[in-house]
Amino acid sequence: MKSSHQIIRSPIKSILGLVLACLSCVSLCLCIGQFYSAVRTKDNLEQEFTTIALPNIDEATKGLAFWESVSRTHEIEQYLANLSDRYPEDVLSTENFYQTNAVADISAINIDASNEFVKNEFFDTDPRRGNLAESILYIRIDEIGEINSEWTDLYRDMYSQMGLPEDQAPNFGLECEITGTVLKAVALNGSYPDPSGRRARITFRFTDVDAFESYGLEPGMNCLVFGVDYKDDDRTLRRRIAVHPAAGINDLYLDADWSRIREMSEEDILTYKKMNPKAEELPKYEYVRGSGKGIPLKPSEYDMMNRVSLTASENIMVSSGEAGKETHTLVSGDEITASEYIEQYGFPGLSVIEGDLDEYLKSADGEIWRTWAEVIDIESCSFPIISVANIGAVAQFASEESFLVEGRLFSKKEYADHSRVCIISESLAAKNGLKLGDMISLQFYEQDKNYSGRCERMIERKKSNPLAGYYSPVLGFCSDEKPFEVVGIYRQKEQWGYGNYDFTPNTIFVPEGTEKGTVDTYFYYFYSSIVLKNGSIDRVEEHLKDDGMNGLLVYYDRGYTDIKPSVDEYFKVSPGILAAGIAAWLILTAAFVYMFVIQRKQDALRMTCLGTEKSAVVKHLFSGGFTVALAGIVIGAVLSLVFMERIIKVLVSSIGSETALSPVVSNPVVIITALCDIAVTAIIIYITSVIVSKNTSV
Amino acid sequence: MLFFLKRILRRPVPGIITAVCMAVITLLICLLNAGEAELIRRIDETYTDIKVECAVTNLTGTGDDNLNITYRAVNLFLEDPRYGSIVSEVSFLDYLENVRIRSNCNGKVGNETVTISGLNDITIARELRPEEETFISWADGYDASVFKGSAPVCVVPESLYSGEEEMEITFVHMYEKDRTDTVTLRVAGTYRGFKNNVYCPWEVAAEEEIKLEGYIHADALNAVFRDNYRIDEFREKCASQYFAEVDPKGAPAGTGNSSYRYALDIYDDVLERTIRGLETNKTVFAVCGMLTVAVSIGVGFVIGSIISKRNEKIFALKLVMGSEKRTIWGEVICELALFSLIGIAAAIAVSYAVTGYSPPWITVAASFAAEIAGITVVVVSVLNRDVLSLSGRKE
């Protein structure tokens, strides 16, 4: 007797069995699927919300004398470093965010040339432009100023005031001011307007008078100059006018009309003097906006019109404050002679061009200029890359000063796989026409600290606003070009801020380890955040109180504390549904077994009467029931996969983006559930078949 | 009727199975409904708990300080006739509260040029946040709340503090530097830091500004929504009337001729993401509820099948004795409906006792109807077979 025949013999019953098994499977898949979804959602939520603590060391050192304060600060830093070991249940880790550098196939934002209305509080030219200010200009000399040692003297005075030996002060040699006209910008960041035709003010530094005289500079000569501090003085003057309180918010920034400048009246100058008794320089001109009083301009400001400026050095020894020294100590500790240092790490300073510029640049003498023109081109597309193990722990994101406007944060998998994905600023995306899913190519490079004249000032700067490191033609790149997918776009509430944890909109975030194997040494870490377990702020504060450190930390959790009770309550519902679903599955399975095993008791009886062995009876009962159950469960699993996934995907796509609380659909979970359903149903059917066959006697 | 009951009691198993099945299904529906209702309640709470802020920014949304916001725009948030006419037809303050404002004025302490920052809340000054390590030493009896009032007090840098309890602070006209007004402010605190700012309550600064300039201004301005459900309404009725939308490519403030000099950025990202997620999960509950109704049809099929199988001979006998198919169907349906209703009632009672939520009557009714439909299909198909087949004598 073929057991499968019984299925065909009673088709309606078989169809009903199919429906029953199918429904039991759907019921099980749904309830386990939703439970899994809830667990994953909770997990995602924990990932989306990161609670961090930032130290407020100043608070803890209040009222202490300087040296006591230093000692206390050290003590506090040690305490904070050990916090996660001390309270591992509440303090998860201390995240340090490291920076490296990369050149991309997109352009960086140059704050100094940006159209953005920036009220620059401290500097005429913003230090946050970093390496974008390197340039090579071809100029015609109009006038050569007096030789002086102003810069070196300034350092000596500073050392003297600090009680340090003057002879230890950096020696930048002598300098003179060369004024001329820009004939061509050979290499310049593309964000600056073309300075051709403008006046140029070059501060040229050199070792001594002999060195200067060896150039044989004369008015009317043409020369190439290289500097790391290109300043568009004309633009700076426009900015000063724009941010002057008298200007208010207006369109002067771009459109200042220099014909509106006139000489100030004696009366106005006297009034200014009276109001600014400490002023070292009195204004002589004023920029007049329509009627009313003008914006006063000092002669030094007046001179900035249509002018660019640059500092050029004879060689790297001069630019690094070692003019006249015979040796230089490399970062490795090795000492080399000045001439070797200049030969290996030298960059151009000033070269007189007697013939055609293009021919000179093609010649062997022009090689160094060609190299550095390439460096400047490379640096126009250089970016600070911050590698993160948890981007939510970056202070700016945790405090909601920066937030995603499109896309998502990095996923756990991307962190684990060191995936080539990145998160960029909205301004950078807008400047380069980038959108989510676009690929940008990054090629990593390391800062070469042996270029002390170029990067020392950066290293000394405070740890906010990381800038792309200077590219070294000696080190070159340390990786091939690698494509990175843009998965998130962030906006900053104050993108050019000066805060301790600020970063510029040029900053690109990548998962930690993405550049592993290419970057051997990090520049240094910029930010540090103490990552707490979500919802543990109160407990951590209690720990600090117990340790006499209360008030030491400032906490940010993006509102997790506010929504935690609501979310916790929500997650309590899920196990209830799981239980109800399993109960439904049990009932449906029991009904199935009743129909396909217990109701076939008569068949078993007949078979026994005809002398069939018990095992064959069991096999008959089992195969008849299990075949139907298997078919039903497979149909149910397919339906669950298609139905659940389709519906939820439609829901998620209608939302526009994935959220931390979006339900998680996992095909493996449905498949595993269906397999378990098959196994358990098979066992139940078999056991029931055995029981039924045993209870059947002639 | 008596016979009907007797028959039920004679063969109670099918009825009990029906009742238990429907009880489980109804319980599932009720629990799903309770979960959904709980979620709705939590969504409400989340709407209330999360504080959504909006801030006046530049047009690209990338700067919210040093904006030099005109008095007209400022007074949209303050609605105070002292600071100028109120131009908005719809009150901003119906939607917003906790307006935080900062304005920077020119000033002098002795011969030292300073910036006088008027604040009505210390948190609007980023540089004074604890992590920026600009530590304020408060004088006895003072704390950060001094900025919320209009007391003539100030917080000065340690470098300018003379040790006196009071200091003379001179406010200087924005560009006519000979126009000044000196006020005496009590020193409420001193701070360490590289800034040369004197901080005072915004109302003090505003009063001086009106005295000197004739109008107020603000450099930073933000507020918190009273009711997060009304954010979209505020966007439409207020924000869009006086402010641009943030546009990453938008002309930066101060450089264009647009009448919108500022944008109003609403920081509802966390709220949106949280609520949308919860809403989606709520829909999953609803979908599961619908699927449960579908399961009821299947249960109906099964029950119908069990009942029909057990009663085939009875059906045949009744048909032979002249009973109409309709009558037989009616009896079966009545019997099973009765047990189903008992199961449903029990499940509703248990669910209500456990969750406190009343059941989704329509879904329960739909589930019941689906079960009956399932039974009907099976029973009708059985009754349509010939009598001999039903009696098992066809072969």
Short mmCIF file of N, CA and C in Angstrom, two decimals, chain A residues 198-279:
data_model
loop_
_atom_site.label_atom_id
_atom_site.label_comp_id
_atom_site.label_asym_id
_atom_site.label_seq_id
_atom_site.Cartn_x
_atom_site.Cartn_y
_atom_site.Cartn_z
N ARG A 198 47.34 91.46 -10.14
CA ARG A 198 47.26 92.13 -8.84
C ARG A 198 48.65 92.42 -8.30
N ARG A 199 48.67 93.27 -7.30
CA ARG A 199 49.95 93.53 -6.65
C ARG A 199 50.29 92.36 -5.74
N ALA A 200 51.57 92.10 -5.61
CA ALA A 200 52.00 91.01 -4.73
C ALA A 200 52.94 91.56 -3.67
N ARG A 201 52.74 91.10 -2.45
CA ARG A 201 53.68 91.47 -1.39
C ARG A 201 54.34 90.19 -0.90
N ILE A 202 55.60 90.05 -1.20
CA ILE A 202 56.32 88.83 -0.84
C ILE A 202 57.26 89.14 0.32
N THR A 203 57.09 88.40 1.38
CA THR A 203 58.07 88.50 2.47
C THR A 203 59.10 87.40 2.21
N PHE A 204 60.31 87.81 1.90
CA PHE A 204 61.34 86.83 1.54
C PHE A 204 62.32 86.69 2.70
N ARG A 205 62.46 85.46 3.20
CA ARG A 205 63.37 85.23 4.34
C ARG A 205 64.60 84.47 3.84
N PHE A 206 65.74 84.84 4.37
CA PHE A 206 66.99 84.22 3.91
C PHE A 206 67.99 84.19 5.07
N THR A 207 69.06 83.40 4.87
CA THR A 207 70.00 83.17 5.97
C THR A 207 70.76 84.44 6.35
N ASP A 208 71.36 85.05 5.34
CA ASP A 208 72.15 86.27 5.64
C ASP A 208 72.20 87.15 4.39
N VAL A 209 72.87 88.27 4.52
CA VAL A 209 72.91 89.25 3.42
C VAL A 209 73.57 88.64 2.18
N ASP A 210 74.62 87.85 2.41
CA ASP A 210 75.30 87.23 1.26
C ASP A 210 74.35 86.36 0.46
N ALA A 211 73.59 85.61 1.20
CA ALA A 211 72.62 84.72 0.53
C ALA A 211 71.65 85.55 -0.29
N PHE A 212 71.19 86.67 0.29
CA PHE A 212 70.24 87.52 -0.41
C PHE A 212 70.87 88.10 -1.67
N GLU A 213 72.11 88.57 -1.50
CA GLU A 213 72.77 89.22 -2.64
C GLU A 213 73.06 88.24 -3.77
N SER A 214 73.18 86.95 -3.41
CA SER A 214 73.46 85.96 -4.46
C SER A 214 72.31 85.86 -5.47
N TYR A 215 71.13 86.29 -5.06
CA TYR A 215 69.99 86.26 -5.99
C TYR A 215 70.07 87.40 -7.01
N GLY A 216 70.76 88.48 -6.63
CA GLY A 216 70.90 89.64 -7.52
C GLY A 216 69.55 90.23 -7.92
N LEU A 217 68.65 90.33 -6.95
CA LEU A 217 67.30 90.81 -7.27
C LEU A 217 67.30 92.30 -7.60
N GLU A 218 66.58 92.64 -8.64
CA GLU A 218 66.45 94.03 -9.07
C GLU A 218 65.00 94.28 -9.50
N PRO A 219 64.49 95.49 -9.32
CA PRO A 219 63.16 95.80 -9.86
C PRO A 219 63.12 95.53 -11.37
N GLY A 220 61.99 94.99 -11.83
CA GLY A 220 61.85 94.68 -13.24
C GLY A 220 62.15 93.22 -13.55
N MET A 221 62.80 92.54 -12.61
CA MET A 221 63.09 91.11 -12.83
C MET A 221 61.83 90.27 -12.60
N ASN A 222 61.79 89.13 -13.28
CA ASN A 222 60.68 88.20 -13.04
C ASN A 222 61.19 87.05 -12.17
N CYS A 223 60.34 86.60 -11.27
CA CYS A 223 60.78 85.46 -10.46
C CYS A 223 59.59 84.59 -10.02
N LEU A 224 59.93 83.35 -9.68
CA LEU A 224 58.94 82.40 -9.14
C LEU A 224 59.10 82.39 -7.62
N VAL A 225 57.99 82.40 -6.92
CA VAL A 225 58.06 82.32 -5.46
C VAL A 225 57.11 81.23 -4.96
N PHE A 226 57.56 80.52 -3.93
CA PHE A 226 56.73 79.48 -3.33
C PHE A 226 56.51 79.84 -1.86
N GLY A 227 55.30 79.65 -1.40
CA GLY A 227 55.02 79.90 0.01
C GLY A 227 53.87 79.04 0.49
N VAL A 228 53.79 78.87 1.81
CA VAL A 228 52.73 78.03 2.38
C VAL A 228 51.60 78.87 2.98
N ASP A 229 51.71 80.20 2.80
CA ASP A 229 50.71 81.05 3.48
C ASP A 229 50.13 82.10 2.55
N TYR A 230 49.68 81.66 1.39
CA TYR A 230 49.09 82.59 0.43
C TYR A 230 47.91 83.32 1.08
N LYS A 231 47.92 84.64 0.91
CA LYS A 231 46.80 85.42 1.46
C LYS A 231 46.23 86.30 0.35
N ASP A 232 44.91 86.23 0.21
CA ASP A 232 44.24 87.12 -0.72
C ASP A 232 43.85 88.36 0.09
N ASP A 233 44.76 89.32 0.15
CA ASP A 233 44.53 90.48 1.02
C ASP A 233 43.31 91.28 0.60
N ASP A 234 43.07 91.33 -0.71
CA ASP A 234 41.91 92.06 -1.21
C ASP A 234 40.63 91.47 -0.61
N ARG A 235 40.58 90.16 -0.59
CA ARG A 235 39.41 89.47 -0.05
C ARG A 235 39.31 89.68 1.47
N THR A 236 40.46 89.67 2.11
CA THR A 236 40.47 89.89 3.55
C THR A 236 39.90 91.27 3.88
N LEU A 237 40.28 92.25 3.07
CA LEU A 237 39.77 93.60 3.30
C LEU A 237 38.25 93.63 3.10
N ARG A 238 37.78 92.96 2.06
CA ARG A 238 36.33 92.91 1.82
C ARG A 238 35.63 92.26 3.01
N ARG A 239 36.24 91.21 3.54
CA ARG A 239 35.64 90.53 4.68
C ARG A 239 35.61 91.45 5.90
N ARG A 240 36.72 92.18 6.10
CA ARG A 240 36.75 93.09 7.25
C ARG A 240 35.62 94.12 7.14
N ILE A 241 35.41 94.59 5.92
CA ILE A 241 34.34 95.57 5.73
C ILE A 241 32.98 94.92 5.97
N ALA A 242 32.86 93.69 5.44
CA ALA A 242 31.57 93.00 5.57
C ALA A 242 31.21 92.72 7.02
N VAL A 243 32.21 92.37 7.83
CA VAL A 243 31.89 92.02 9.22
C VAL A 243 31.94 93.23 10.15
N HIS A 244 32.29 94.37 9.59
CA HIS A 244 32.30 95.56 10.43
C HIS A 244 30.87 95.84 10.89
N PRO A 245 30.69 96.15 12.16
CA PRO A 245 29.32 96.35 12.65
C PRO A 245 28.54 97.35 11.82
N ALA A 246 29.22 98.33 11.26
CA ALA A 246 28.50 99.34 10.49
C ALA A 246 27.94 98.77 9.19
N ALA A 247 28.51 97.65 8.75
CA ALA A 247 28.06 97.09 7.48
C ALA A 247 26.78 96.28 7.66
N GLY A 248 26.63 95.71 8.83
CA GLY A 248 25.48 94.85 9.05
C GLY A 248 25.56 93.68 8.09
N ILE A 249 24.44 93.04 7.90
CA ILE A 249 24.44 91.96 6.90
C ILE A 249 24.09 92.60 5.57
N ASN A 250 24.98 92.55 4.65
CA ASN A 250 24.74 93.21 3.37
C ASN A 250 25.51 92.50 2.28
N ASP A 251 25.48 93.04 1.13
CA ASP A 251 26.11 92.37 0.00
C ASP A 251 27.50 92.92 -0.29
N LEU A 252 28.08 93.58 0.69
CA LEU A 252 29.39 94.19 0.44
C LEU A 252 30.49 93.14 0.29
N TYR A 253 30.24 92.02 0.90
CA TYR A 253 31.33 91.04 0.93
C TYR A 253 31.86 90.72 -0.45
N LEU A 254 30.96 90.50 -1.37
CA LEU A 254 31.42 90.17 -2.72
C LEU A 254 31.54 91.40 -3.60
N ASP A 255 30.74 92.40 -3.30
CA ASP A 255 30.62 93.50 -4.26
C ASP A 255 31.27 94.81 -3.82
N ALA A 256 32.11 94.80 -2.81
CA ALA A 256 32.69 96.07 -2.36
C ALA A 256 33.30 96.82 -3.55
N ASP A 257 32.90 98.05 -3.65
CA ASP A 257 33.33 98.87 -4.78
C ASP A 257 34.40 99.83 -4.27
N TRP A 258 35.63 99.59 -4.71
CA TRP A 258 36.74 100.36 -4.13
C TRP A 258 36.68 101.85 -4.48
N SER A 259 35.83 102.22 -5.46
CA SER A 259 35.73 103.66 -5.76
C SER A 259 34.97 104.39 -4.65
N ARG A 260 34.41 103.61 -3.72
CA ARG A 260 33.67 104.25 -2.62
C ARG A 260 34.60 104.63 -1.46
N ILE A 261 35.86 104.44 -1.64
CA ILE A 261 36.79 104.79 -0.56
C ILE A 261 37.19 106.26 -0.70
N ARG A 262 37.15 106.95 0.39
CA ARG A 262 37.55 108.37 0.38
C ARG A 262 38.38 108.64 1.63
N GLU A 263 39.06 109.78 1.62
CA GLU A 263 39.87 110.13 2.79
C GLU A 263 38.97 110.58 3.93
N MET A 264 39.35 110.25 5.14
CA MET A 264 38.53 110.65 6.30
C MET A 264 38.81 112.12 6.64
N SER A 265 37.82 112.75 7.21
CA SER A 265 38.04 114.14 7.63
C SER A 265 38.89 114.14 8.91
N GLU A 266 39.60 115.26 9.11
CA GLU A 266 40.44 115.39 10.33
C GLU A 266 39.60 115.18 11.58
N GLU A 267 38.38 115.71 11.52
CA GLU A 267 37.48 115.63 12.68
C GLU A 267 37.17 114.17 13.03
N ASP A 268 36.89 113.40 11.96
CA ASP A 268 36.57 111.99 12.18
C ASP A 268 37.78 111.22 12.71
N ILE A 269 38.96 111.58 12.20
CA ILE A 269 40.17 110.89 12.67
C ILE A 269 40.38 111.19 14.16
N LEU A 270 40.15 112.46 14.52
CA LEU A 270 40.32 112.86 15.93
C LEU A 270 39.31 112.12 16.83
N THR A 271 38.08 112.02 16.33
CA THR A 271 37.06 111.30 17.11
C THR A 271 37.48 109.86 17.31
N TYR A 272 37.98 109.24 16.22
CA TYR A 272 38.44 107.84 16.30
C TYR A 272 39.55 107.72 17.34
N LYS A 273 40.47 108.68 17.29
CA LYS A 273 41.60 108.65 18.22
C LYS A 273 41.13 108.73 19.67
N LYS A 274 40.11 109.59 19.85
CA LYS A 274 39.57 109.78 21.20
C LYS A 274 38.93 108.48 21.70
N MET A 275 38.23 107.82 20.79
CA MET A 275 37.53 106.59 21.17
C MET A 275 38.47 105.39 21.27
N ASN A 276 39.59 105.46 20.57
CA ASN A 276 40.53 104.34 20.58
C ASN A 276 41.91 104.84 20.97
N PRO A 277 42.05 105.24 22.22
CA PRO A 277 43.33 105.85 22.62
C PRO A 277 44.51 104.89 22.49
N LYS A 278 44.25 103.59 22.50
CA LYS A 278 45.36 102.64 22.42
C LYS A 278 45.73 102.29 20.98
N ALA A 279 44.97 102.81 20.02
CA ALA A 279 45.19 102.43 18.62
C ALA A 279 46.60 102.79 18.17
#
